[in-house]
CSV table of N, CA and C and ligand atoms in Angstrom, one decimal:
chain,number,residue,atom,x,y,z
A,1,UNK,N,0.8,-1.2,0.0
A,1,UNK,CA,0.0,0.0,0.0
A,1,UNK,C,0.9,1.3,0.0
A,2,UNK,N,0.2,2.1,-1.0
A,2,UNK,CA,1.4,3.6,-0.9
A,2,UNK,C,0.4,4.3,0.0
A,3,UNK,N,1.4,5.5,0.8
A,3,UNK,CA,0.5,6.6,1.3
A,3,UNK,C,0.0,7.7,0.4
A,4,UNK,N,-0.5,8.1,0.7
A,4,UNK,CA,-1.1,9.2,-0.3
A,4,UNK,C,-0.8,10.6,0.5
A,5,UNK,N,0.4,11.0,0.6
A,5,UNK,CA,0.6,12.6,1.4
A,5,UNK,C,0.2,13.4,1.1
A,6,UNK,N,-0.2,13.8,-0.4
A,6,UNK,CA,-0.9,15.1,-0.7
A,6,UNK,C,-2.6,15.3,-0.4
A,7,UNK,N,-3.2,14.2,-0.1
A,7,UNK,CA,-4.5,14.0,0.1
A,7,UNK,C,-4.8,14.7,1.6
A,8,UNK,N,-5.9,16.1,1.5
A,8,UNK,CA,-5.4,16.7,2.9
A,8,UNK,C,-7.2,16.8,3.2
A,9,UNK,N,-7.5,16.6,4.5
A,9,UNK,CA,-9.0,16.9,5.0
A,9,UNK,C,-9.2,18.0,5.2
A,10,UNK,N,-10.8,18.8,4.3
A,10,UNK,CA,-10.5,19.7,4.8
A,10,UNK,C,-12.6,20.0,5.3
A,11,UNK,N,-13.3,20.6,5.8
A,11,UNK,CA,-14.2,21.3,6.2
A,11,UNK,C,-15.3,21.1,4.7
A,12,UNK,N,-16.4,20.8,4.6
A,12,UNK,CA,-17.0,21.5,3.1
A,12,UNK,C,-18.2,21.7,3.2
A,13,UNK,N,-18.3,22.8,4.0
A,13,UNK,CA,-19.9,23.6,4.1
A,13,UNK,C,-20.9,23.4,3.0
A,14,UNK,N,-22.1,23.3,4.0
A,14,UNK,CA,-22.7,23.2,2.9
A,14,UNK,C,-22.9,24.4,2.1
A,15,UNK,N,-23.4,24.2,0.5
A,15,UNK,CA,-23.5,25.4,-0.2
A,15,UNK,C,-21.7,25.9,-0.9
A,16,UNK,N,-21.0,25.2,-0.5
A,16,UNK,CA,-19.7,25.5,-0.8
A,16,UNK,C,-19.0,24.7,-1.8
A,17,UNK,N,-18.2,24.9,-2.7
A,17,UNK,CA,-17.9,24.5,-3.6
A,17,UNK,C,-16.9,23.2,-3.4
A,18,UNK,N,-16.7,23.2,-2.2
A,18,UNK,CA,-16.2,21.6,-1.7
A,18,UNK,C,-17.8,20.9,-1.5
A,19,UNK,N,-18.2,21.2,-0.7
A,19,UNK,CA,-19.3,20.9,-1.0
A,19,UNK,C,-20.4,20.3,-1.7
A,20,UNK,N,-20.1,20.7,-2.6
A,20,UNK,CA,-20.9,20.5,-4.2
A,20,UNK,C,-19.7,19.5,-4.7
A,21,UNK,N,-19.0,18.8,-4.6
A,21,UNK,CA,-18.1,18.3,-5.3
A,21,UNK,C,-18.0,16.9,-4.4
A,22,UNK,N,-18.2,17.1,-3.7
A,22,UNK,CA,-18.0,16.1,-2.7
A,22,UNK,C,-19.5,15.3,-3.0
A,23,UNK,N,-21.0,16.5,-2.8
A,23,UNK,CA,-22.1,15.3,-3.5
A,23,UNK,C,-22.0,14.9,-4.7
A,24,UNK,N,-20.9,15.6,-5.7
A,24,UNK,CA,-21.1,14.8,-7.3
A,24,UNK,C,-20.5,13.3,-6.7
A,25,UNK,N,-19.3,13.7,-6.0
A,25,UNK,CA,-18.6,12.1,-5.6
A,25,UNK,C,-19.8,11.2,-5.2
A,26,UNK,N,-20.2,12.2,-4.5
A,26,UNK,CA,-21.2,10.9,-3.2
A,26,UNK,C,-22.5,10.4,-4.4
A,27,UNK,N,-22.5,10.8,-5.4
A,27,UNK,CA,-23.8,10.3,-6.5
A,27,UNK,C,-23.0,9.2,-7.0
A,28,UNK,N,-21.8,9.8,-7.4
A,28,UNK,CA,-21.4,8.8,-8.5
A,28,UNK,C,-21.0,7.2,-8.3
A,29,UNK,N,-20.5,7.5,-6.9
A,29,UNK,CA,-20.0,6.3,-6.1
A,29,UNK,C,-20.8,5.6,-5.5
A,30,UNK,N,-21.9,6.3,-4.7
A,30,UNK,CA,-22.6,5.5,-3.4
A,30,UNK,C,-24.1,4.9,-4.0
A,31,UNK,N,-24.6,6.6,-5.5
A,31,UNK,CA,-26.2,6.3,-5.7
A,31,UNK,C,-26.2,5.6,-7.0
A,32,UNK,N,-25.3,6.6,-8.4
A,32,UNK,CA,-25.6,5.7,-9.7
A,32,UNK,C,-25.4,4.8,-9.6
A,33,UNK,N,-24.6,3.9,-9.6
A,33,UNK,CA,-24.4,2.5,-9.5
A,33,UNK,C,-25.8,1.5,-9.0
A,34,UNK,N,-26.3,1.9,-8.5
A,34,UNK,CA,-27.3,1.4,-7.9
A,34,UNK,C,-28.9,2.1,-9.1
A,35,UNK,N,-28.2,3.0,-9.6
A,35,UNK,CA,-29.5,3.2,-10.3
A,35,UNK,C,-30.3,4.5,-9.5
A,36,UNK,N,-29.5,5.1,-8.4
A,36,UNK,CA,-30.7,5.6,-7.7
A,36,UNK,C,-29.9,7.3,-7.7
A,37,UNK,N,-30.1,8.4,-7.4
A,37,UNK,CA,-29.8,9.5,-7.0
A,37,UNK,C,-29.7,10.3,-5.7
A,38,UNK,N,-29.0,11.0,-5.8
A,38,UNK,CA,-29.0,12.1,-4.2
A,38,UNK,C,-30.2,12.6,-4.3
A,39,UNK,N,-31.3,12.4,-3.7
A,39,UNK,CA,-32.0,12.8,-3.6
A,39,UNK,C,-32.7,14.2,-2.7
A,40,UNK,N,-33.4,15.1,-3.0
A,40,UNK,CA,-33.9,16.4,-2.4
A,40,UNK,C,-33.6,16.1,-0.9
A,41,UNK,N,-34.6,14.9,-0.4
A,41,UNK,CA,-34.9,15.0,0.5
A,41,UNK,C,-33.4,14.8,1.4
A,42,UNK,N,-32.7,13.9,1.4
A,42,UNK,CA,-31.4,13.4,1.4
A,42,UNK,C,-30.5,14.9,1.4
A,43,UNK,N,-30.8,16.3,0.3
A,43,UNK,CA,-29.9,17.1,0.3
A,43,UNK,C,-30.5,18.4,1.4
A,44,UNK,N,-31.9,18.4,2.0
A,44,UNK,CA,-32.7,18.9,3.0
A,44,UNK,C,-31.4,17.9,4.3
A,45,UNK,N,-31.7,16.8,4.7
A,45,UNK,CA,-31.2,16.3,5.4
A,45,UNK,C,-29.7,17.0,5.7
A,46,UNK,N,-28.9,16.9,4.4
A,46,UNK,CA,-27.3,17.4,4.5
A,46,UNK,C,-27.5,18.7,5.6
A,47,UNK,N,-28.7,19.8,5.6
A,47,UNK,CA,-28.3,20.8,6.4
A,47,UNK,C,-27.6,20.9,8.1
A,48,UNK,N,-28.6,19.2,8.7
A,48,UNK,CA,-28.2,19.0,9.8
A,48,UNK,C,-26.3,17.9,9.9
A,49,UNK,N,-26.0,18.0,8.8
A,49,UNK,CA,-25.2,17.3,8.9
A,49,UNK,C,-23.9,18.1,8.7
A,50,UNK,N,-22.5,17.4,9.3
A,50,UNK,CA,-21.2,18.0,9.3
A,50,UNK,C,-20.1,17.1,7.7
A,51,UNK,N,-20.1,17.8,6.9
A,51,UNK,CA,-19.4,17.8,5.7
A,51,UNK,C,-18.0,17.3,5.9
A,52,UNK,N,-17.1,16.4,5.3
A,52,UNK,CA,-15.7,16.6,5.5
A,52,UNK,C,-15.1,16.2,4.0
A,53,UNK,N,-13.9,16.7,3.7
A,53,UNK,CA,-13.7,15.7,2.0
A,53,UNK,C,-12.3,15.8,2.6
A,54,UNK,N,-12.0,14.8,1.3
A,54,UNK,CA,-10.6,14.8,0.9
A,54,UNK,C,-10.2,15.6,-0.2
A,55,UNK,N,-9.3,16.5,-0.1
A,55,UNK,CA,-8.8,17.1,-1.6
A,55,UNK,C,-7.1,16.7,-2.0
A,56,UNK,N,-7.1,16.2,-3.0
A,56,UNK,CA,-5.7,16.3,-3.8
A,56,UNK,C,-5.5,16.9,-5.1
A,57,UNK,N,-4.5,17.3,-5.5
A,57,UNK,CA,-4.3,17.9,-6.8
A,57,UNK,C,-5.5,18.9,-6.9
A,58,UNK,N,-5.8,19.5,-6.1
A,58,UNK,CA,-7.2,20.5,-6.4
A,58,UNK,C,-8.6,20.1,-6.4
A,59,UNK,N,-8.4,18.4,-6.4
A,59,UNK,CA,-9.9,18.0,-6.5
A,59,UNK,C,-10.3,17.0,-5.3
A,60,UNK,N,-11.6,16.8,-5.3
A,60,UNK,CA,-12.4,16.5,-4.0
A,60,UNK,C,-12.1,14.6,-4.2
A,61,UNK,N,-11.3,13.9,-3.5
A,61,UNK,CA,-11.2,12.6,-3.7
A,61,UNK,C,-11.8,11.8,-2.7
A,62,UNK,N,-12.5,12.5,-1.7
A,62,UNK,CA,-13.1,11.6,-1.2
A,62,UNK,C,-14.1,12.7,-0.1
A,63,UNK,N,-15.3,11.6,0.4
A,63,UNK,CA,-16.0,12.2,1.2
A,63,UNK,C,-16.6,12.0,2.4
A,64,UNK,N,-17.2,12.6,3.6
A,64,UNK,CA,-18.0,11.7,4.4
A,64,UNK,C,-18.6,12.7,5.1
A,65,UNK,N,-19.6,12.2,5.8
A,65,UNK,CA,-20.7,13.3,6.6
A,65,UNK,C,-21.2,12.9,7.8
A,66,UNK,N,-21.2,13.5,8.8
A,66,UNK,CA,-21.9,13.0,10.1
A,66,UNK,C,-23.1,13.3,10.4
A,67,UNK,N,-23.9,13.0,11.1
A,67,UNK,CA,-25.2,13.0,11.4
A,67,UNK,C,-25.4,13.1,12.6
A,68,UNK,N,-26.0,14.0,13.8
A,68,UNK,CA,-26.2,14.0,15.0
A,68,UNK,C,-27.2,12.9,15.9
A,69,UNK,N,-27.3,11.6,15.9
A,69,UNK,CA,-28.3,10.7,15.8
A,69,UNK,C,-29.1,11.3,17.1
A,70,UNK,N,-28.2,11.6,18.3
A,70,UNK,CA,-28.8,11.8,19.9
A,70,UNK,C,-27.6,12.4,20.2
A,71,UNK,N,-27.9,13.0,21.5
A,71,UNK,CA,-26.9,14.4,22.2
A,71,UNK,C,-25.3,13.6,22.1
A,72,UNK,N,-25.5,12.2,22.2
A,72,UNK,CA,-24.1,11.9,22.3
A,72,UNK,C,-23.7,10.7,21.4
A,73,UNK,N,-24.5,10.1,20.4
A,73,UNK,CA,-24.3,9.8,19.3
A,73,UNK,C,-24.8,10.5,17.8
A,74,UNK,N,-23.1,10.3,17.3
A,74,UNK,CA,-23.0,10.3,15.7
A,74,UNK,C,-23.1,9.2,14.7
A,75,UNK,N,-24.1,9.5,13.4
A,75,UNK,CA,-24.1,8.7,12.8
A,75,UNK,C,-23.4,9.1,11.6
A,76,UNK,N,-21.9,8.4,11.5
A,76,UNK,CA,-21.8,8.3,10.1
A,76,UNK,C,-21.9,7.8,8.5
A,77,UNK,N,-22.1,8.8,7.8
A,77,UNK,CA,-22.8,8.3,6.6
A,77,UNK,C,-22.1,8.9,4.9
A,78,UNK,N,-22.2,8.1,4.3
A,78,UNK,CA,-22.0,8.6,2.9
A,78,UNK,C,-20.2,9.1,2.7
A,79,UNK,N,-19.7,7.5,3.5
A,79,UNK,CA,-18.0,7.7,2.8
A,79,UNK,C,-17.8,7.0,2.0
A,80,UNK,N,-16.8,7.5,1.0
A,80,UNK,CA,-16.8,7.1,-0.5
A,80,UNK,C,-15.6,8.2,-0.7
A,81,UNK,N,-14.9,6.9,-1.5
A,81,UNK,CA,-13.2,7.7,-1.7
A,81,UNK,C,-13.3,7.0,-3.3
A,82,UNK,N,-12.6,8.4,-4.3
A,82,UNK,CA,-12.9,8.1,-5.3
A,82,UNK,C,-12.0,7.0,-6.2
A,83,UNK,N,-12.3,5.7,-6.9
A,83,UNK,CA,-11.7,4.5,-7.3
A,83,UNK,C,-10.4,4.7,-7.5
A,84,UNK,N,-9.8,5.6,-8.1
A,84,UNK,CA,-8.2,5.7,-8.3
A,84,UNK,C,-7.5,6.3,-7.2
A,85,UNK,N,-8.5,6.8,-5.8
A,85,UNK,CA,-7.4,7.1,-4.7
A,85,UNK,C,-7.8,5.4,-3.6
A,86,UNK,N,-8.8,5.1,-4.1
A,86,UNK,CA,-8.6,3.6,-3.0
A,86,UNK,C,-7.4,3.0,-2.2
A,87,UNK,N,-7.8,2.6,-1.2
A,87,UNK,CA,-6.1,1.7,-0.7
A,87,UNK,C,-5.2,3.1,-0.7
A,88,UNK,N,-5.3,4.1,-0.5
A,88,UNK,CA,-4.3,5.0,0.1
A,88,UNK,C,-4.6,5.7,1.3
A,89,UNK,N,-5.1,5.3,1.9
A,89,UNK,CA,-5.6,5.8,3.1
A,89,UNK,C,-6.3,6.9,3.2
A,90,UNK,N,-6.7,7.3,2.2
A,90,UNK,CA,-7.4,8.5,1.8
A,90,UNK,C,-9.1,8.4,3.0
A,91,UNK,N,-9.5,6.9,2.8
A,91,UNK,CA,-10.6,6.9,4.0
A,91,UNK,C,-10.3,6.9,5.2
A,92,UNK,N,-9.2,6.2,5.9
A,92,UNK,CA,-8.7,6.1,6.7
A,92,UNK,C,-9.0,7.2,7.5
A,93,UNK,N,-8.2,8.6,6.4
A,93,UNK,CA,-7.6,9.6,7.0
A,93,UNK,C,-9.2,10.4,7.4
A,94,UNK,N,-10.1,10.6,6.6
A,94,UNK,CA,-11.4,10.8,6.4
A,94,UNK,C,-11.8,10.2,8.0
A,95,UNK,N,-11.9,9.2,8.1
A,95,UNK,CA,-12.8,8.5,8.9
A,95,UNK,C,-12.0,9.1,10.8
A,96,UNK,N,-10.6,9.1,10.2
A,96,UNK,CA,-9.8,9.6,11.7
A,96,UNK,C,-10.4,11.2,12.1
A,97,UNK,N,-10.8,11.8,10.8
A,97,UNK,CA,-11.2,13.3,11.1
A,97,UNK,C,-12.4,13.6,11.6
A,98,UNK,N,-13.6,12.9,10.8
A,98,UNK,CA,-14.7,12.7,11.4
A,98,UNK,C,-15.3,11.9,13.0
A,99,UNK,N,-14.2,11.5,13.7
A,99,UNK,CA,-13.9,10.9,14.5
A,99,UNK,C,-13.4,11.8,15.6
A,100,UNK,N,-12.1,12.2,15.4
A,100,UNK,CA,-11.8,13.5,16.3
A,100,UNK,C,-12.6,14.4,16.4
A,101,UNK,N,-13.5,15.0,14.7
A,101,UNK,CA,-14.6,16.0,15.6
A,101,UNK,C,-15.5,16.0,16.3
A,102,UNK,N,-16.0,14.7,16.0
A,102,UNK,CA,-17.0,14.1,17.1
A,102,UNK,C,-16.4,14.0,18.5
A,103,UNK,N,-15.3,13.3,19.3
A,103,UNK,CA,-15.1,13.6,19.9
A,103,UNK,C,-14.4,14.9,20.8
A,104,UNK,N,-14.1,15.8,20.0
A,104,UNK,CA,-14.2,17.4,20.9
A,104,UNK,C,-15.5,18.0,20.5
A,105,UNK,N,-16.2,17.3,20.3
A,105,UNK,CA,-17.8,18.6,20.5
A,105,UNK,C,-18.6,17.6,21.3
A,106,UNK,N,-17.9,16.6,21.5
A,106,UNK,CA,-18.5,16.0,23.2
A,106,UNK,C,-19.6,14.6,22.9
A,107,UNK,N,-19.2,14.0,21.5
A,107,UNK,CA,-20.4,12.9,21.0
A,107,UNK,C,-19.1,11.9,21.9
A,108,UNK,N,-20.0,10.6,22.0
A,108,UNK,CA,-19.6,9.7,22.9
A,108,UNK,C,-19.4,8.3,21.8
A,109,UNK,N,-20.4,8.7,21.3
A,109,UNK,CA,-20.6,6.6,19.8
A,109,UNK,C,-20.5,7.3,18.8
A,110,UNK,N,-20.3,6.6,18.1
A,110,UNK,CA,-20.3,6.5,16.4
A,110,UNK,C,-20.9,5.4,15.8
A,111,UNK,N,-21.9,5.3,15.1
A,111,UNK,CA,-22.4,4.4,14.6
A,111,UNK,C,-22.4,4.3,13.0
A,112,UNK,N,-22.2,3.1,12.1
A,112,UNK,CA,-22.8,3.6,10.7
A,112,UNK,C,-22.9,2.2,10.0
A,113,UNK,N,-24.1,2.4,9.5
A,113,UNK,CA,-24.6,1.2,8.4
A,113,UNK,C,-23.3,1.5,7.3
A,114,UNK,N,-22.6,0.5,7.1
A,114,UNK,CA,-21.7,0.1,6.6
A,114,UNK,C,-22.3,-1.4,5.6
A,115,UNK,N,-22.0,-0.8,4.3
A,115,UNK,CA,-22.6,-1.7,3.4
A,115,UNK,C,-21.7,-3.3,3.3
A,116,UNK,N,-22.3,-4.1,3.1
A,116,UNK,CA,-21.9,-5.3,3.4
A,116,UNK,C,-20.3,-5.4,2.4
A,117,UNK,N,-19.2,-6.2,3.0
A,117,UNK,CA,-18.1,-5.4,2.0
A,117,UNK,C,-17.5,-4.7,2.1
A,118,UNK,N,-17.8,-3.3,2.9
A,118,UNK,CA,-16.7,-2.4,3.3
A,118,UNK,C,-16.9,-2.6,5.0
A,119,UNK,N,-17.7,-3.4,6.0
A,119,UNK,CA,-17.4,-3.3,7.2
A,119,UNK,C,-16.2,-3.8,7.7
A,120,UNK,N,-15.3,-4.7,6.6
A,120,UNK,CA,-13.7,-4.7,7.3
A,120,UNK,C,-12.9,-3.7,7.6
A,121,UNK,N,-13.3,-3.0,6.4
A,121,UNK,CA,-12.9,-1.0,6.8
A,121,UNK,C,-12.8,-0.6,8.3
A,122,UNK,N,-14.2,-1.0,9.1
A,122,UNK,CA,-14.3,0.0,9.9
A,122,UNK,C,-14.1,-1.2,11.1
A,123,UNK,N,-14.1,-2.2,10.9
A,123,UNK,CA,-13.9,-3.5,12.2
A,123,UNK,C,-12.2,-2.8,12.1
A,124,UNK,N,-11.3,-2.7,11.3
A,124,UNK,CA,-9.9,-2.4,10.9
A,124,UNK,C,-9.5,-1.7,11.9
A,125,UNK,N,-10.5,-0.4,12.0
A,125,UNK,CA,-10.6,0.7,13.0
A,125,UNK,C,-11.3,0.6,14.3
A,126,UNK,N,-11.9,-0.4,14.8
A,126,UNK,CA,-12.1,-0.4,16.2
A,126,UNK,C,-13.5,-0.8,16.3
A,127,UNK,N,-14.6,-0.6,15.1
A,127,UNK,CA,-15.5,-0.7,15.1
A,127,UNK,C,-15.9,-2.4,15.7
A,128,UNK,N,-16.8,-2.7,16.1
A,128,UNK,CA,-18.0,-3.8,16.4
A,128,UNK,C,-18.5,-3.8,15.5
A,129,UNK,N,-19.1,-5.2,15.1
A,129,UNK,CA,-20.6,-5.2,14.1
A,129,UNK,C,-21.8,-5.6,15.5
A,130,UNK,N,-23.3,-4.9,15.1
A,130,UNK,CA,-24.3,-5.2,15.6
A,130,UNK,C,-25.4,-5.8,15.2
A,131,UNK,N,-25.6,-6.9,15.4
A,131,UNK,CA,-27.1,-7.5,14.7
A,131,UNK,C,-27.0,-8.0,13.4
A,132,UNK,N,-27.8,-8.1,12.6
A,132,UNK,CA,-27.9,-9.2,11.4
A,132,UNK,C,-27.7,-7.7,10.3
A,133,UNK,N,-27.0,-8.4,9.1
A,133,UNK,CA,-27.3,-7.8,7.9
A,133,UNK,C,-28.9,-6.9,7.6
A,134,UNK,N,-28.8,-5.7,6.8
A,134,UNK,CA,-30.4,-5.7,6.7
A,134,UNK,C,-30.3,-4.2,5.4
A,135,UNK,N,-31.2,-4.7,4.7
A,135,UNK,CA,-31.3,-3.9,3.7
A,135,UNK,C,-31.6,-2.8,3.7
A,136,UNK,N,-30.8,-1.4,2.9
A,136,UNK,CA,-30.7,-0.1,2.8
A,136,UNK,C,-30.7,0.2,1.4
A,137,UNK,N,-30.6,1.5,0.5
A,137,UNK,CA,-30.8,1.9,-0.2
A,137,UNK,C,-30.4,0.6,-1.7
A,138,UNK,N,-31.1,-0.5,-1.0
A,138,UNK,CA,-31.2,-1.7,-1.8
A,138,UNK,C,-30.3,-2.9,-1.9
A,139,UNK,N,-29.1,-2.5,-1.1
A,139,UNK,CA,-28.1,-3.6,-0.8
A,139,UNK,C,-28.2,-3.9,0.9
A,140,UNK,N,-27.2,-5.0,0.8
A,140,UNK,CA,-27.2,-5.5,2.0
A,140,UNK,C,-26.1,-4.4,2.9
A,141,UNK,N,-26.7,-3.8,4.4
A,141,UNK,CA,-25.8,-3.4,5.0
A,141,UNK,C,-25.6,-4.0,6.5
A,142,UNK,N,-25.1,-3.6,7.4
A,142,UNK,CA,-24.9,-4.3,8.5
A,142,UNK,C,-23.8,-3.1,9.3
A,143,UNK,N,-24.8,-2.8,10.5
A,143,UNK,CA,-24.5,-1.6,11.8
A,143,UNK,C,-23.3,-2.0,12.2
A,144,UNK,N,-22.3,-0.8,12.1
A,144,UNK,CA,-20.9,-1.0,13.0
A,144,UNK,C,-20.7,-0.1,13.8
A,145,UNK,N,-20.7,-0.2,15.3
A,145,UNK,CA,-19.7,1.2,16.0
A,145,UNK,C,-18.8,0.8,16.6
A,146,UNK,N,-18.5,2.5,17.6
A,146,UNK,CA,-17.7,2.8,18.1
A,146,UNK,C,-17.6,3.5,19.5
A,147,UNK,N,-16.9,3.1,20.2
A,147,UNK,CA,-16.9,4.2,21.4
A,147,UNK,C,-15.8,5.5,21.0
A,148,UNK,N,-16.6,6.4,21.3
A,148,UNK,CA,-15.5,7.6,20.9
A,148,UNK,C,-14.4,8.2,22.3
A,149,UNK,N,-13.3,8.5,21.8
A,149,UNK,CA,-12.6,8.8,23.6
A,149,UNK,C,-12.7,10.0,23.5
B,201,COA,C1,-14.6,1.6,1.8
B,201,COA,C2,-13.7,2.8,1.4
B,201,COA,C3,-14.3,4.1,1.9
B,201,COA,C4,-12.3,2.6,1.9
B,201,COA,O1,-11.5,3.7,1.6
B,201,COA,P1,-10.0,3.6,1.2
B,201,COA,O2,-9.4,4.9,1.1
B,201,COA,O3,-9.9,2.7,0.0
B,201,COA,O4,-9.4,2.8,2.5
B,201,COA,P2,-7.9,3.0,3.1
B,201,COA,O5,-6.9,3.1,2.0
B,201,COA,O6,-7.9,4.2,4.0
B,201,COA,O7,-7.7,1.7,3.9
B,201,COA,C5,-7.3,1.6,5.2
B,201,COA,C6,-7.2,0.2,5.7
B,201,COA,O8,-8.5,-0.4,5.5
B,201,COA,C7,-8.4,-1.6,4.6
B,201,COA,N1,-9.6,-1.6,3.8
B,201,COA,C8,-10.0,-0.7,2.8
B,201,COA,N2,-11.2,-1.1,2.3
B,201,COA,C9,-11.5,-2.3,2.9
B,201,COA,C10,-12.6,-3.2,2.8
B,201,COA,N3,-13.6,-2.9,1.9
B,201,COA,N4,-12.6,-4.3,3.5
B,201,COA,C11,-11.6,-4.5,4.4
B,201,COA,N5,-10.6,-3.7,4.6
B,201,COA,C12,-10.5,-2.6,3.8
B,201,COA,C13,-7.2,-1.3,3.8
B,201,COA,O9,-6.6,-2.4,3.2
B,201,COA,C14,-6.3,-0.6,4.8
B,201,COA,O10,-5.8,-1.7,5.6
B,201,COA,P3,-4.2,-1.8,6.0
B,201,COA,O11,-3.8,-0.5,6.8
B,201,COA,O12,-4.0,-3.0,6.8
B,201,COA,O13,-3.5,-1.8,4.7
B,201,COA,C15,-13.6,2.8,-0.2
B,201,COA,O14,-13.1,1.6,-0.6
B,201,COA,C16,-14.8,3.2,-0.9
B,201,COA,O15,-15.2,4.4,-1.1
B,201,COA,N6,-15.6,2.2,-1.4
B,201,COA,C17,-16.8,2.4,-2.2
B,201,COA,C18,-17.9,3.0,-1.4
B,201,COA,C19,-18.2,2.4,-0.1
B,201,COA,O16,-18.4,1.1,-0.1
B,201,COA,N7,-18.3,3.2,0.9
B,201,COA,C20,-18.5,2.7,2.3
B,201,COA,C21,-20.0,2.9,2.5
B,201,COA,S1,-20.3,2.3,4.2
């Protein structure tokens, strides 16, 4: 595995041009393939949620977003690192960021439907699986967390 050093996290408000680049990622990767789109309601939702990407060479290579589930759980959702930065730690790095900010603004778990297939990703990182497989935007996924410190 190479590292990927130029690949840096950064903030991507919504309405902002990281932002917007990060949901073309999050269509292309997580919804066409399945046939389905980012939907309205889904981009209503993004308001309560916290943005984060990866950028290299000027462009957005990867993405993920948190979700406030309860005062002290986050649910993470919608990571997706784009096919030619794969295997560089590009999620990794993503998942360690969204992780730290949850823990300095005082969330305690981390939770996230993790599609069947990438939960080695996140068992990798500390995560648990919970309960049986169970179907989400049409594939099989299956609940992983975390204690946050
Ligand atoms: C899953 C995904 C986000 C991982 O991102 P990535 O940048 O390729 O992962 P990293 O390079 O940071 O990998 C870090 C470690 O996790 C491992 N890993 C990565 N993907 C894995 C997977 N699907 N299953 C098991 N382990 C995996 C890597 O081998 C690496 O381990 P190592 O340190 O022992 O070498 C990425 O493959 C992706 O976007 N997949 C398509 C969309 C998707 O499934 N998103 C997840 C929705 S829940």
């Amino acid at each position: 595995m190479s590292e990927e050093p130029s690949a840096l996290i950064f903030e991507a408000p919504l309405g902002s041009n990281l932002y917007d680049q990060a949901v073309h990622l999050r269509e292309a990767i997580l919804r066409e393939p399945l046939g389905l789109t980012v939907t309205a309601e889904e981009r209503l939702d993004d308001a309560v949620r916290q943005h984060f990407c990866a950028v290299s060479d000027a462009a957005v290579v990867g993405t993920v977003s948190v979700w406030p589930f309860d005062e002290v759980t986050l649910h993470l959702q919608q990571m997706a690192v784009a096919e030619e930065k794969r295997r560089t730690r590009v999620g990794a790095k993503l998942l360690a960021h969204a992780e730290d900010w949850g823990t300095q603004a005082g969330y305690r778990l981390m939770i996230v439907d993790a599609r069947v297939g990438a939960e080695g990703f996140y068992l990798k990182y500390g995560y648990s699986q919970e309960g049986e497989p169970f179907e989400k935007h049409t594939i099989a996924h299956v609940r992983v967390t975390k204690r946050l410190r």
